[in-house]
mmCIF file with all atom_site columns, N, CA and C in Angstrom:
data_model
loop_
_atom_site.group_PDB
_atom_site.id
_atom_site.type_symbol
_atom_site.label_atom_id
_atom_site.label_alt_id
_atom_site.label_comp_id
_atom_site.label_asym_id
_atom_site.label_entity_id
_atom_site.label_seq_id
_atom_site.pdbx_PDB_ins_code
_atom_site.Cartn_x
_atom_site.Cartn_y
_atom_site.Cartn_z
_atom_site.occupancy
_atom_site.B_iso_or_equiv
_atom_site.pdbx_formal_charge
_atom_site.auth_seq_id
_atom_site.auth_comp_id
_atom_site.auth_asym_id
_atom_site.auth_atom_id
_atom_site.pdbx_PDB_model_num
ATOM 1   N N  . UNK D 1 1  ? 148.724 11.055 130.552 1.00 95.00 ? 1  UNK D N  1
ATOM 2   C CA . UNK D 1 1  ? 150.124 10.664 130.550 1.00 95.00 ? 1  UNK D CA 1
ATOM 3   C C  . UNK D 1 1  ? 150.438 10.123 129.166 1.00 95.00 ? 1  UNK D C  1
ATOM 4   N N  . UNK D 1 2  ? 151.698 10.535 128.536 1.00 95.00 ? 2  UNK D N  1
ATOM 5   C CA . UNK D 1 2  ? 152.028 10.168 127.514 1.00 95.00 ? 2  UNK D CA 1
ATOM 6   C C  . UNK D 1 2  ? 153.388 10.491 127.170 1.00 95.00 ? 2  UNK D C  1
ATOM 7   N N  . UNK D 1 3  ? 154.218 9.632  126.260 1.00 94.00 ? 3  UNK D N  1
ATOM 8   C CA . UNK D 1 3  ? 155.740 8.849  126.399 1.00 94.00 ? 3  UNK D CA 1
ATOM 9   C C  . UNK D 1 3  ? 155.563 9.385  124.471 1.00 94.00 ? 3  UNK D C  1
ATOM 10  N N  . UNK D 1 4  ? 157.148 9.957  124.763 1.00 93.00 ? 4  UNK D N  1
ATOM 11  C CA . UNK D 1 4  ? 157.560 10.219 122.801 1.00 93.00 ? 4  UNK D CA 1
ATOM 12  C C  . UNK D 1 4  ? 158.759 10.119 123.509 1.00 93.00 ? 4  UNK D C  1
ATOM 13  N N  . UNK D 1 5  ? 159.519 8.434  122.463 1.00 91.00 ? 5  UNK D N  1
ATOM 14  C CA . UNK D 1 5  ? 160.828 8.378  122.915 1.00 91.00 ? 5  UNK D CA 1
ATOM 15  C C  . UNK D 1 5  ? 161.303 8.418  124.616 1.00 91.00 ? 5  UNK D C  1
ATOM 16  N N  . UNK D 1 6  ? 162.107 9.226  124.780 1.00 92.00 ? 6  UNK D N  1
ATOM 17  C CA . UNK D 1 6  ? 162.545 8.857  126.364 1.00 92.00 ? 6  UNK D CA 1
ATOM 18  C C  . UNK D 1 6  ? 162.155 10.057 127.181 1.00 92.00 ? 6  UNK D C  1
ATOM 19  N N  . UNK D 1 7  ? 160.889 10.587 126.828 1.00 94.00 ? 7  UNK D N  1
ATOM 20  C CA . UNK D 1 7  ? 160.341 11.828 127.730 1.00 94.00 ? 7  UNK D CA 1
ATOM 21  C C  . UNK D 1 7  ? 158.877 11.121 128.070 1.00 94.00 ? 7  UNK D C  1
ATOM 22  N N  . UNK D 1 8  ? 158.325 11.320 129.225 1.00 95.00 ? 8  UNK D N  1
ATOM 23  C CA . UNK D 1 8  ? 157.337 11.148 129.276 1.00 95.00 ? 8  UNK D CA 1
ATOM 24  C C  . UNK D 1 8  ? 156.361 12.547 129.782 1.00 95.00 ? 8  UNK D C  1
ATOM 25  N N  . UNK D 1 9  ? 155.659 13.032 129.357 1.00 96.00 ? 9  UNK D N  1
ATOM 26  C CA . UNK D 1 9  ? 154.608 14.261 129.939 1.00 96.00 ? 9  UNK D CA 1
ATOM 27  C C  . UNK D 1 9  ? 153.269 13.539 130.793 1.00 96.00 ? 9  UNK D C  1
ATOM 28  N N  . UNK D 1 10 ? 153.209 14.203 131.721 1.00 95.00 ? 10 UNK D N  1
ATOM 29  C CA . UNK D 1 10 ? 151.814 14.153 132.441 1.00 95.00 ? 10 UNK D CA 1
ATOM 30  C C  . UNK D 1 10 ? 151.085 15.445 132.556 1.00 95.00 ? 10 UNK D C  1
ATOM 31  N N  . UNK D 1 11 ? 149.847 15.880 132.115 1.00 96.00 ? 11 UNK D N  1
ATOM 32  C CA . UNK D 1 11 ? 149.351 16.538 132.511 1.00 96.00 ? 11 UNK D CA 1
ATOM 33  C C  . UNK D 1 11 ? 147.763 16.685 133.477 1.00 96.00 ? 11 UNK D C  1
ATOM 34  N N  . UNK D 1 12 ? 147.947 17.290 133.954 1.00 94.00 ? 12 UNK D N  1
ATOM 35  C CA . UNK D 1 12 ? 146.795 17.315 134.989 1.00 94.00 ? 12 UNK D CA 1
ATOM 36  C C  . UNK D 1 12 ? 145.453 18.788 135.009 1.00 94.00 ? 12 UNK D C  1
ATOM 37  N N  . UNK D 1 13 ? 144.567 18.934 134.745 1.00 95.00 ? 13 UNK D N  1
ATOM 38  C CA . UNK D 1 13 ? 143.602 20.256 134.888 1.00 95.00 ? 13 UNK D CA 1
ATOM 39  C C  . UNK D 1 13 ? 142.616 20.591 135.519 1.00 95.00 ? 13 UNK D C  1
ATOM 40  N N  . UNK D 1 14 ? 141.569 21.287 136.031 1.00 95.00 ? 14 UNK D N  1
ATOM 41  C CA . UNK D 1 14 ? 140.616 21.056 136.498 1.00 95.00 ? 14 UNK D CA 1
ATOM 42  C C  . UNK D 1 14 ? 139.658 22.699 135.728 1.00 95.00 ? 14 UNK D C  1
ATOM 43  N N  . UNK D 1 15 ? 138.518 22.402 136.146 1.00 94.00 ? 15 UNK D N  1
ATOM 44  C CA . UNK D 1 15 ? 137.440 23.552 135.768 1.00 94.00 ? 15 UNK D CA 1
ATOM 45  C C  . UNK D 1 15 ? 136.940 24.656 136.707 1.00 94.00 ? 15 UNK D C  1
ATOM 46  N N  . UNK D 1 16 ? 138.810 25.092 137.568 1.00 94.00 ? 16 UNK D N  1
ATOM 47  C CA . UNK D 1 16 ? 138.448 25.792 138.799 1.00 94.00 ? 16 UNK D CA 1
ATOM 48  C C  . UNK D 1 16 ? 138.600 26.974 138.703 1.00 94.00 ? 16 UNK D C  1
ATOM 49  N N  . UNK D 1 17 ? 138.809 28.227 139.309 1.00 93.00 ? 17 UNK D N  1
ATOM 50  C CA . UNK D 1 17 ? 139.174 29.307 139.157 1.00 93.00 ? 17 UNK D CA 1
ATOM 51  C C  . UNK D 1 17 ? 140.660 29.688 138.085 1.00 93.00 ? 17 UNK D C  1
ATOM 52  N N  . UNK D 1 18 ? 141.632 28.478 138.359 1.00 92.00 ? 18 UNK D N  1
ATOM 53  C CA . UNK D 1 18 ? 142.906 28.859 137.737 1.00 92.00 ? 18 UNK D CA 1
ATOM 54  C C  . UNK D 1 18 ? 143.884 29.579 139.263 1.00 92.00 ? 18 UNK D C  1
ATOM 55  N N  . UNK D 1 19 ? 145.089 29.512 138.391 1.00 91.00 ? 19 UNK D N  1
ATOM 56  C CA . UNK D 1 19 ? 146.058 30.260 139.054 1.00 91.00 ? 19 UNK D CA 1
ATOM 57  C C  . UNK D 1 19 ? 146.063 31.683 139.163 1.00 91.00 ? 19 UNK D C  1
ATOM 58  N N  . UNK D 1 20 ? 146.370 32.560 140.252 1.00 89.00 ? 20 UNK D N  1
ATOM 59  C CA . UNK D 1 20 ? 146.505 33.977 140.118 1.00 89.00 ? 20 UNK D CA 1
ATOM 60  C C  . UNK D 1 20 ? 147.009 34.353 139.376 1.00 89.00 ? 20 UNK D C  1
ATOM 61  N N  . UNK D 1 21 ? 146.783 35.518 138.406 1.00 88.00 ? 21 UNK D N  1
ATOM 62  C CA . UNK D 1 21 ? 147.864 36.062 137.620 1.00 88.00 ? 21 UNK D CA 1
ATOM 63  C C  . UNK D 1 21 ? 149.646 36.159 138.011 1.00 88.00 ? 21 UNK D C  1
ATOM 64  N N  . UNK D 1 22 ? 149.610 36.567 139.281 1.00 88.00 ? 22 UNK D N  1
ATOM 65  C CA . UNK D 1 22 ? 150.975 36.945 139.697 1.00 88.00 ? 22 UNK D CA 1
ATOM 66  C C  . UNK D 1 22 ? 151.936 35.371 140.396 1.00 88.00 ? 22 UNK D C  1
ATOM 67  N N  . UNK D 1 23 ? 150.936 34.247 140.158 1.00 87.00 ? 23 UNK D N  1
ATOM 68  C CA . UNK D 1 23 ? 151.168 33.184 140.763 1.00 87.00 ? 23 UNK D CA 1
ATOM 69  C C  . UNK D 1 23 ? 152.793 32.334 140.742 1.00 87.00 ? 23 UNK D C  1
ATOM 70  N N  . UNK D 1 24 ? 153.436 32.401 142.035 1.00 84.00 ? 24 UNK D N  1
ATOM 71  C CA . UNK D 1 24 ? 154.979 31.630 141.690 1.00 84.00 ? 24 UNK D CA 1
ATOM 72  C C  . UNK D 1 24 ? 154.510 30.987 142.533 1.00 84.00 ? 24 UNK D C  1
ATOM 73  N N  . UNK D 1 25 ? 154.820 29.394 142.253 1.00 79.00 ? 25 UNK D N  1
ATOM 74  C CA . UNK D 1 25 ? 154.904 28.223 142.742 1.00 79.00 ? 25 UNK D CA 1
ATOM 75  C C  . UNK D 1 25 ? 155.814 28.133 143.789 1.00 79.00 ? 25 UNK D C  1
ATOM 76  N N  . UNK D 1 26 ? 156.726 28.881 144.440 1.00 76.00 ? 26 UNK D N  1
ATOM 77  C CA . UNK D 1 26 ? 158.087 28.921 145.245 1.00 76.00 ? 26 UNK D CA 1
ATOM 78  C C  . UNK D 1 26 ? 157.078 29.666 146.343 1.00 76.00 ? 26 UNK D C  1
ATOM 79  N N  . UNK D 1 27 ? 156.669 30.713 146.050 1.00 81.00 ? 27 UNK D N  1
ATOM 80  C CA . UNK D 1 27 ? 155.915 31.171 147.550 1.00 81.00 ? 27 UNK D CA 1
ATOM 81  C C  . UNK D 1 27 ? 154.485 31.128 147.357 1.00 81.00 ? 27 UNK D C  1
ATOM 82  N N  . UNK D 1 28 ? 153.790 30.879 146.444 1.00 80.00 ? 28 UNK D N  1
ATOM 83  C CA . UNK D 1 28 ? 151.975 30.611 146.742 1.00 80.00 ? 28 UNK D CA 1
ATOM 84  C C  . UNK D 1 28 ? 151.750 28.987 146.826 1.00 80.00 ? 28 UNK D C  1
ATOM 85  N N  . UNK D 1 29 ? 152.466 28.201 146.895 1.00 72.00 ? 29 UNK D N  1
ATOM 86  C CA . UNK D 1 29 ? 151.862 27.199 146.319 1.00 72.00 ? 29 UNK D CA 1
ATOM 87  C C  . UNK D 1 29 ? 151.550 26.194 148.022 1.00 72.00 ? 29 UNK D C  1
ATOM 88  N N  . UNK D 1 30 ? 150.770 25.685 148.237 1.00 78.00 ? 30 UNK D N  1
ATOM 89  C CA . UNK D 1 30 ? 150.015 24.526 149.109 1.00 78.00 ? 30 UNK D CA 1
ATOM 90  C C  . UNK D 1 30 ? 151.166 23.740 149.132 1.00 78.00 ? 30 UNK D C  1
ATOM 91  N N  . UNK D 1 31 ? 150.672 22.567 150.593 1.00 77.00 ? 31 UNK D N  1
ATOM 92  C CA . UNK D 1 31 ? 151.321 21.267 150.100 1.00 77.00 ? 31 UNK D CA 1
ATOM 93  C C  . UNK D 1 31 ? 151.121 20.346 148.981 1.00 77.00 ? 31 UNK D C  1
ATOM 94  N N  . UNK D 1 32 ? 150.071 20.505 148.490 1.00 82.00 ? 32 UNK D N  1
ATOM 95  C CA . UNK D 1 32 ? 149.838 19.188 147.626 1.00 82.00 ? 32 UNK D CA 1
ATOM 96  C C  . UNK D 1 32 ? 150.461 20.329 146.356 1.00 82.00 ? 32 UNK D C  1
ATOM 97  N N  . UNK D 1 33 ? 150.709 21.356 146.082 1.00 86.00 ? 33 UNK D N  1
ATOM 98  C CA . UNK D 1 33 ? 151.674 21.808 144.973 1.00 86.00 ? 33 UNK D CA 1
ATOM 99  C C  . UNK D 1 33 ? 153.291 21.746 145.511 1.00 86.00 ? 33 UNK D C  1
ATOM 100 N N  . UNK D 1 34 ? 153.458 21.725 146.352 1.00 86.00 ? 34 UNK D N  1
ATOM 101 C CA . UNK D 1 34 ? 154.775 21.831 146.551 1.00 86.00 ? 34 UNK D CA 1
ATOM 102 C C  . UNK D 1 34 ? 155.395 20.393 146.395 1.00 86.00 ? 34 UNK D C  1
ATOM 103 N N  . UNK D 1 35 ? 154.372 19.128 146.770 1.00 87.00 ? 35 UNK D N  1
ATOM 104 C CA . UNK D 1 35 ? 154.434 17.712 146.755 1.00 87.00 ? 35 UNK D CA 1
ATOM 105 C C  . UNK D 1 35 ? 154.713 17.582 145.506 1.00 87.00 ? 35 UNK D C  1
ATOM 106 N N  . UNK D 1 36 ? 153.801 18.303 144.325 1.00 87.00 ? 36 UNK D N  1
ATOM 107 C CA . UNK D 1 36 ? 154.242 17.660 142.954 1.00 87.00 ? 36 UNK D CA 1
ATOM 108 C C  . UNK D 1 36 ? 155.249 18.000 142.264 1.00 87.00 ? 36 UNK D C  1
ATOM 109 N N  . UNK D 1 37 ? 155.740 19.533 143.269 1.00 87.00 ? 37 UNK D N  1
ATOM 110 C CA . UNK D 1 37 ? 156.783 20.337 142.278 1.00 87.00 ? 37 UNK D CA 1
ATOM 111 C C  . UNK D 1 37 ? 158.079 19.338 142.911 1.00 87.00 ? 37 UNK D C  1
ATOM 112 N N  . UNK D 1 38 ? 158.222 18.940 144.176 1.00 88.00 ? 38 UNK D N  1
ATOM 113 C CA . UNK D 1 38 ? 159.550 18.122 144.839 1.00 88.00 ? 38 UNK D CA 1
ATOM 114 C C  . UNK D 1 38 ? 159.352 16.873 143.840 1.00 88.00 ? 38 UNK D C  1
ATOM 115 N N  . UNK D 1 39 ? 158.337 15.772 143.948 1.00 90.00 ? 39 UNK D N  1
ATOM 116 C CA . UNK D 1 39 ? 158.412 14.977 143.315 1.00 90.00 ? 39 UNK D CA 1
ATOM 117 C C  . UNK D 1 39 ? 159.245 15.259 141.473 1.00 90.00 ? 39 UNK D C  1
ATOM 118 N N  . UNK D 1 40 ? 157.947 16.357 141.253 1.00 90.00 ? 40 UNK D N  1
ATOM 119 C CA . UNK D 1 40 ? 158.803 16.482 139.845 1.00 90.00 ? 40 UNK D CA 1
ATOM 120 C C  . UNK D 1 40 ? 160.224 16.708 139.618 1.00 90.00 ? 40 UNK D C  1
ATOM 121 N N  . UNK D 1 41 ? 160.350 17.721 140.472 1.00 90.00 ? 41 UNK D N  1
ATOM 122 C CA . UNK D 1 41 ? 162.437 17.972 140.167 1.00 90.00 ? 41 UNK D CA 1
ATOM 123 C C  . UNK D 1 41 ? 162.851 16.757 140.782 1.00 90.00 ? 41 UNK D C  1
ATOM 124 N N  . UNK D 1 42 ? 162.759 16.698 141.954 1.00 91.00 ? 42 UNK D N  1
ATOM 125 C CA . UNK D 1 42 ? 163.763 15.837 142.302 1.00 91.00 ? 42 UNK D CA 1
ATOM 126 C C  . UNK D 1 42 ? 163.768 14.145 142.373 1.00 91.00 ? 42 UNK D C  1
ATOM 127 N N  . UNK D 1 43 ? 162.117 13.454 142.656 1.00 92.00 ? 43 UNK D N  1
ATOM 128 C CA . UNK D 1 43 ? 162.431 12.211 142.441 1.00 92.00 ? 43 UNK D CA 1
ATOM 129 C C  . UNK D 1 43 ? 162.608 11.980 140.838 1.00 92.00 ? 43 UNK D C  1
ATOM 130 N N  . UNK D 1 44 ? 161.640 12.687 140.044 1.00 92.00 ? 44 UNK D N  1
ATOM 131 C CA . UNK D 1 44 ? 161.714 12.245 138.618 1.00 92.00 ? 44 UNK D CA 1
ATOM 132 C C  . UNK D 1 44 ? 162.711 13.029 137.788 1.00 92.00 ? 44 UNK D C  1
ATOM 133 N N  . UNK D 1 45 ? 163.739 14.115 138.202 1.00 93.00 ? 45 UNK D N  1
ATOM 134 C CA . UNK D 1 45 ? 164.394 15.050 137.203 1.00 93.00 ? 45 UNK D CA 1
ATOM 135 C C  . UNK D 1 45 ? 163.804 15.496 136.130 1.00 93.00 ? 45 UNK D C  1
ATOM 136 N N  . UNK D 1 46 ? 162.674 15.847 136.755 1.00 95.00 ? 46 UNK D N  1
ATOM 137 C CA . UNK D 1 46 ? 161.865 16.588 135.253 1.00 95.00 ? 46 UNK D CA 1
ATOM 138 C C  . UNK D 1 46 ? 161.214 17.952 135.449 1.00 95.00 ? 46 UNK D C  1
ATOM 139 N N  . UNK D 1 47 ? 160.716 18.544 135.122 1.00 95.00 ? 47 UNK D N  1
ATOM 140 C CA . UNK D 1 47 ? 160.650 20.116 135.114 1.00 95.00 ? 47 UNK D CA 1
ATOM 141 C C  . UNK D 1 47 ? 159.003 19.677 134.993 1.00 95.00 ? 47 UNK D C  1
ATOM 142 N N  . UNK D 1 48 ? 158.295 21.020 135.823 1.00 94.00 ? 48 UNK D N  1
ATOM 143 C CA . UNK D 1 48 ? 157.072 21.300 135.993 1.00 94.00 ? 48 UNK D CA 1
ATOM 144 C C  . UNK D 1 48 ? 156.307 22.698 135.516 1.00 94.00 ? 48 UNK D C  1
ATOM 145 N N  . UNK D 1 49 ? 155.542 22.961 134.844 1.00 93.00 ? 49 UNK D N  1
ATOM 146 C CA . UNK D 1 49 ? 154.891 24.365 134.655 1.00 93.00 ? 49 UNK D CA 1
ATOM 147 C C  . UNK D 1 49 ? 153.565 24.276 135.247 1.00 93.00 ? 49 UNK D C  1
ATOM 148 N N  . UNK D 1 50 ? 152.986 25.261 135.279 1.00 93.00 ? 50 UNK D N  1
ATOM 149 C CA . UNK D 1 50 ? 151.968 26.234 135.725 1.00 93.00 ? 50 UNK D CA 1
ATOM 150 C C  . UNK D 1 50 ? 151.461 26.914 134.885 1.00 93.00 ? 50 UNK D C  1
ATOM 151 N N  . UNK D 1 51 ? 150.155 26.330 134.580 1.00 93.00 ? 51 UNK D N  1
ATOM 152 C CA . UNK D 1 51 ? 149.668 27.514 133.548 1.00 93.00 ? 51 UNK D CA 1
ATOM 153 C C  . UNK D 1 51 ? 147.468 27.557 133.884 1.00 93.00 ? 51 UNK D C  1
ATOM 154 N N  . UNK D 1 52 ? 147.468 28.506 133.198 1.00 95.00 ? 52 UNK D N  1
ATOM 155 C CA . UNK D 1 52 ? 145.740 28.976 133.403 1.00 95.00 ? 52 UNK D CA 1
ATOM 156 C C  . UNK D 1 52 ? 145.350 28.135 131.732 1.00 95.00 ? 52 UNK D C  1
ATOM 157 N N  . UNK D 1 53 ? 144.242 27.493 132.252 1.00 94.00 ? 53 UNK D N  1
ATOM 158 C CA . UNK D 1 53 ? 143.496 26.787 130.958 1.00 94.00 ? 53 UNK D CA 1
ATOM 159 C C  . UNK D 1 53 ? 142.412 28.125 129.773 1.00 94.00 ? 53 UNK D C  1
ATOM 160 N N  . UNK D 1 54 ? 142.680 27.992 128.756 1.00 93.00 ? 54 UNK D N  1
ATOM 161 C CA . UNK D 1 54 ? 141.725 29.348 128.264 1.00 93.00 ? 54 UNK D CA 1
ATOM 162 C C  . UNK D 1 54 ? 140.319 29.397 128.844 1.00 93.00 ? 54 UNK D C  1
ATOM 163 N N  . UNK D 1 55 ? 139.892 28.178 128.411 1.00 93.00 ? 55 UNK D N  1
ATOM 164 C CA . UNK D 1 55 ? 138.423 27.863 128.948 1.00 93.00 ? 55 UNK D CA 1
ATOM 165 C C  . UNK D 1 55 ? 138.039 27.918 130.097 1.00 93.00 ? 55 UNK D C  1
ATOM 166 N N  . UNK D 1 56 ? 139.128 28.182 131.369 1.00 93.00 ? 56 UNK D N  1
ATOM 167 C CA . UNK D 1 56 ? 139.098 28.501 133.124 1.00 93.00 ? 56 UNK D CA 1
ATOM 168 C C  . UNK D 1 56 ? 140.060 27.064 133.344 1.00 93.00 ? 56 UNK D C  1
ATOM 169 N N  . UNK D 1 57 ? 140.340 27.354 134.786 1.00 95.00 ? 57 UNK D N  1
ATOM 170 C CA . UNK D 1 57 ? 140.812 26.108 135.099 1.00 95.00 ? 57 UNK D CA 1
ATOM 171 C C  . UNK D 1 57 ? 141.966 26.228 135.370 1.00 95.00 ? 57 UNK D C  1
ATOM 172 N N  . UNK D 1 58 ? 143.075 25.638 135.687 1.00 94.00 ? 58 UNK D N  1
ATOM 173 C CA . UNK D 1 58 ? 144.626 25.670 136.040 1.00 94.00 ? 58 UNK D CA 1
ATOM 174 C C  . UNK D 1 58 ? 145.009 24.183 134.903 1.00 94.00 ? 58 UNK D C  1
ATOM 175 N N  . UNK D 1 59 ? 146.095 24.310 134.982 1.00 95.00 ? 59 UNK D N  1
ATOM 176 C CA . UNK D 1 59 ? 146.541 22.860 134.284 1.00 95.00 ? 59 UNK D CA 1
ATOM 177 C C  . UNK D 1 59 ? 148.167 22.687 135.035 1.00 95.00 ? 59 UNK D C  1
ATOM 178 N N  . UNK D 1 60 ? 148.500 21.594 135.219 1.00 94.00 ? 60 UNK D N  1
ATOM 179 C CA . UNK D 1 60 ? 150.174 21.158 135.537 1.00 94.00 ? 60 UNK D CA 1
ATOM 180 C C  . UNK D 1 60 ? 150.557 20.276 134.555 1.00 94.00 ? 60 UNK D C  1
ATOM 181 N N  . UNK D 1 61 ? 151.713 20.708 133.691 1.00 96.00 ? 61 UNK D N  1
ATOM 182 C CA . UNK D 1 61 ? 152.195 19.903 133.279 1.00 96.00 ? 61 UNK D CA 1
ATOM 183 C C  . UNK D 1 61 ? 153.458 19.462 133.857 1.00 96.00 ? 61 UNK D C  1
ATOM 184 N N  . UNK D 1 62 ? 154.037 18.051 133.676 1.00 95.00 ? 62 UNK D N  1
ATOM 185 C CA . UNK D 1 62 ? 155.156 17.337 134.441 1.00 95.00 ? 62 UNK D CA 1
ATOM 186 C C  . UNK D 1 62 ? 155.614 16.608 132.987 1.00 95.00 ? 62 UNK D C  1
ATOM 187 N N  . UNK D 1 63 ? 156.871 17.081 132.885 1.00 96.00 ? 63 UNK D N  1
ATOM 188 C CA . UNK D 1 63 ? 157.935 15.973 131.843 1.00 96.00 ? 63 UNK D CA 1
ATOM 189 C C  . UNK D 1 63 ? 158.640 16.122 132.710 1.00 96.00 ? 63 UNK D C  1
ATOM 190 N N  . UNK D 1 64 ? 159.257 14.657 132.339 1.00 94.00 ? 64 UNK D N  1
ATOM 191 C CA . UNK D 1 64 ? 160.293 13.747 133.013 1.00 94.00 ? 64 UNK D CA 1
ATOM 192 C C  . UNK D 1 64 ? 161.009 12.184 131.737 1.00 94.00 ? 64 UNK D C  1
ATOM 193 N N  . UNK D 1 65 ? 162.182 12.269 131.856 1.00 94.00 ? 65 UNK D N  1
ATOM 194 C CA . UNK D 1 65 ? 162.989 11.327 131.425 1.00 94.00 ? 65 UNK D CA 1
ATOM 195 C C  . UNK D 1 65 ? 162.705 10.031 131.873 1.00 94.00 ? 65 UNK D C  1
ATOM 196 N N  . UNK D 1 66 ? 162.490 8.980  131.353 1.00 88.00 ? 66 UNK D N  1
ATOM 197 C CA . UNK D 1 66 ? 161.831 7.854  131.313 1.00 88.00 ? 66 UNK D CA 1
ATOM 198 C C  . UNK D 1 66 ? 162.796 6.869  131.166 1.00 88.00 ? 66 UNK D C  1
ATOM 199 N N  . UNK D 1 67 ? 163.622 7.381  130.595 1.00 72.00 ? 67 UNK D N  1
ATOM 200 C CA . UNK D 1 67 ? 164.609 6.194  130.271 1.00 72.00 ? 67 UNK D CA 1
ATOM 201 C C  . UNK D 1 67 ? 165.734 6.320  131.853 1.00 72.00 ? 67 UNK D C  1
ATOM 202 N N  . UNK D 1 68 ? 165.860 7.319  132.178 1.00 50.00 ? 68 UNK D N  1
ATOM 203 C CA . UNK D 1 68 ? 166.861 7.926  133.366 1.00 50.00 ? 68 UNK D CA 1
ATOM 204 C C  . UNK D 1 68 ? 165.946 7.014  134.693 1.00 50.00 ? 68 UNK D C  1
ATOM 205 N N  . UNK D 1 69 ? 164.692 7.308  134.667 1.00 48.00 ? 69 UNK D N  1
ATOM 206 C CA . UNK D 1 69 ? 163.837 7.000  135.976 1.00 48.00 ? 69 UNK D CA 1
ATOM 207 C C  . UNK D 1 69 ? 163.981 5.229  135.618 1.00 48.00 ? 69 UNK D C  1
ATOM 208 N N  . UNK D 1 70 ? 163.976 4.497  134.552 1.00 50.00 ? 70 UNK D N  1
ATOM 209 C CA . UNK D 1 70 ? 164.204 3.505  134.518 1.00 50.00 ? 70 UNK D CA 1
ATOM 210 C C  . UNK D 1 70 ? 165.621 2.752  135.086 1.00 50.00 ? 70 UNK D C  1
ATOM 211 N N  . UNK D 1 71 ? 166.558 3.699  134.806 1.00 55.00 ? 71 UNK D N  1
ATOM 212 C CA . UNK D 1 71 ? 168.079 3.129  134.927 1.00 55.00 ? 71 UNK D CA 1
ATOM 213 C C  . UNK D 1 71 ? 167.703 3.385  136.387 1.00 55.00 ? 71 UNK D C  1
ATOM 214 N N  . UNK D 1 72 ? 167.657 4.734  137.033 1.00 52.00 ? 72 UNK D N  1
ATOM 215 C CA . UNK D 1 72 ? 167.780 4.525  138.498 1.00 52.00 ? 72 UNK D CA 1
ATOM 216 C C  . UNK D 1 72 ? 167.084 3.658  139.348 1.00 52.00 ? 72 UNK D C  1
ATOM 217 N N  . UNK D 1 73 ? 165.709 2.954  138.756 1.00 51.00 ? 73 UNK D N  1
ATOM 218 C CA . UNK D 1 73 ? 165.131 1.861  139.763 1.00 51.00 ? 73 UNK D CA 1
ATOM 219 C C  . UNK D 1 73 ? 166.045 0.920  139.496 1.00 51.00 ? 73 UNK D C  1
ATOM 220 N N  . UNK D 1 74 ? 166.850 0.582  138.284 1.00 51.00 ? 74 UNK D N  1
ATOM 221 C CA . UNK D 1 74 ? 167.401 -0.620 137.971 1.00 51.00 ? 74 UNK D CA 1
ATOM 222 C C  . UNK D 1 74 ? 168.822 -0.868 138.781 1.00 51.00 ? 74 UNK D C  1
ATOM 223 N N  . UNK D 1 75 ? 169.175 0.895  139.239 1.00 49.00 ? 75 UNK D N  1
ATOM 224 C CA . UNK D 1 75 ? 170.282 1.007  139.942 1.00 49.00 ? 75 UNK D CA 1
ATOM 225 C C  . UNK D 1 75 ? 170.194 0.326  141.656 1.00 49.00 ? 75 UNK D C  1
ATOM 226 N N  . UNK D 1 76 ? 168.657 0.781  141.740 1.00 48.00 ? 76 UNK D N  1
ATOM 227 C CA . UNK D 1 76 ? 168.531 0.358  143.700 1.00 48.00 ? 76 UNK D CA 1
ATOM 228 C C  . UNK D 1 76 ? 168.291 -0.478 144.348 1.00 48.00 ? 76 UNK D C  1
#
């Protein structure tokens, strides 16, 4: 996890097979992918990718607005 200005990125990977080539997150993805893709759009307003690591592996990255997720706790 790491913050430049009012974006913050998280990324996440592992040393597993990776994603299918033909892989969309809208119809292949599990609960625990669909958990991070809802969380990402909608609690944090931030956009999520999908990608294959060169070395094997899958990776998720998550940016999200930091300064926005701040105002709205400050809002509730």
């Amino acid at each position: 996890l790491h913050a430049k200005g009012d974006v913050a990125t998280l990324e996440v990977s592992d040393d597993g097979p990776g994603f299918a080539e033909n892989f969309d997150p809208r119809t292949d993805a599990h609960t625990g992918l669909e958990l991070i893709d809802t969380i990402a759009r909608h609690d944090l307003r931030g956009e999520v990718s999908y990608q294959n690591r060169k070395q094997g592996g899958a990776r998720i990255v998550l940016t999200f607005p930091i300064q926005q997720l701040g105002e709205s706790i400050r809002s509730n």
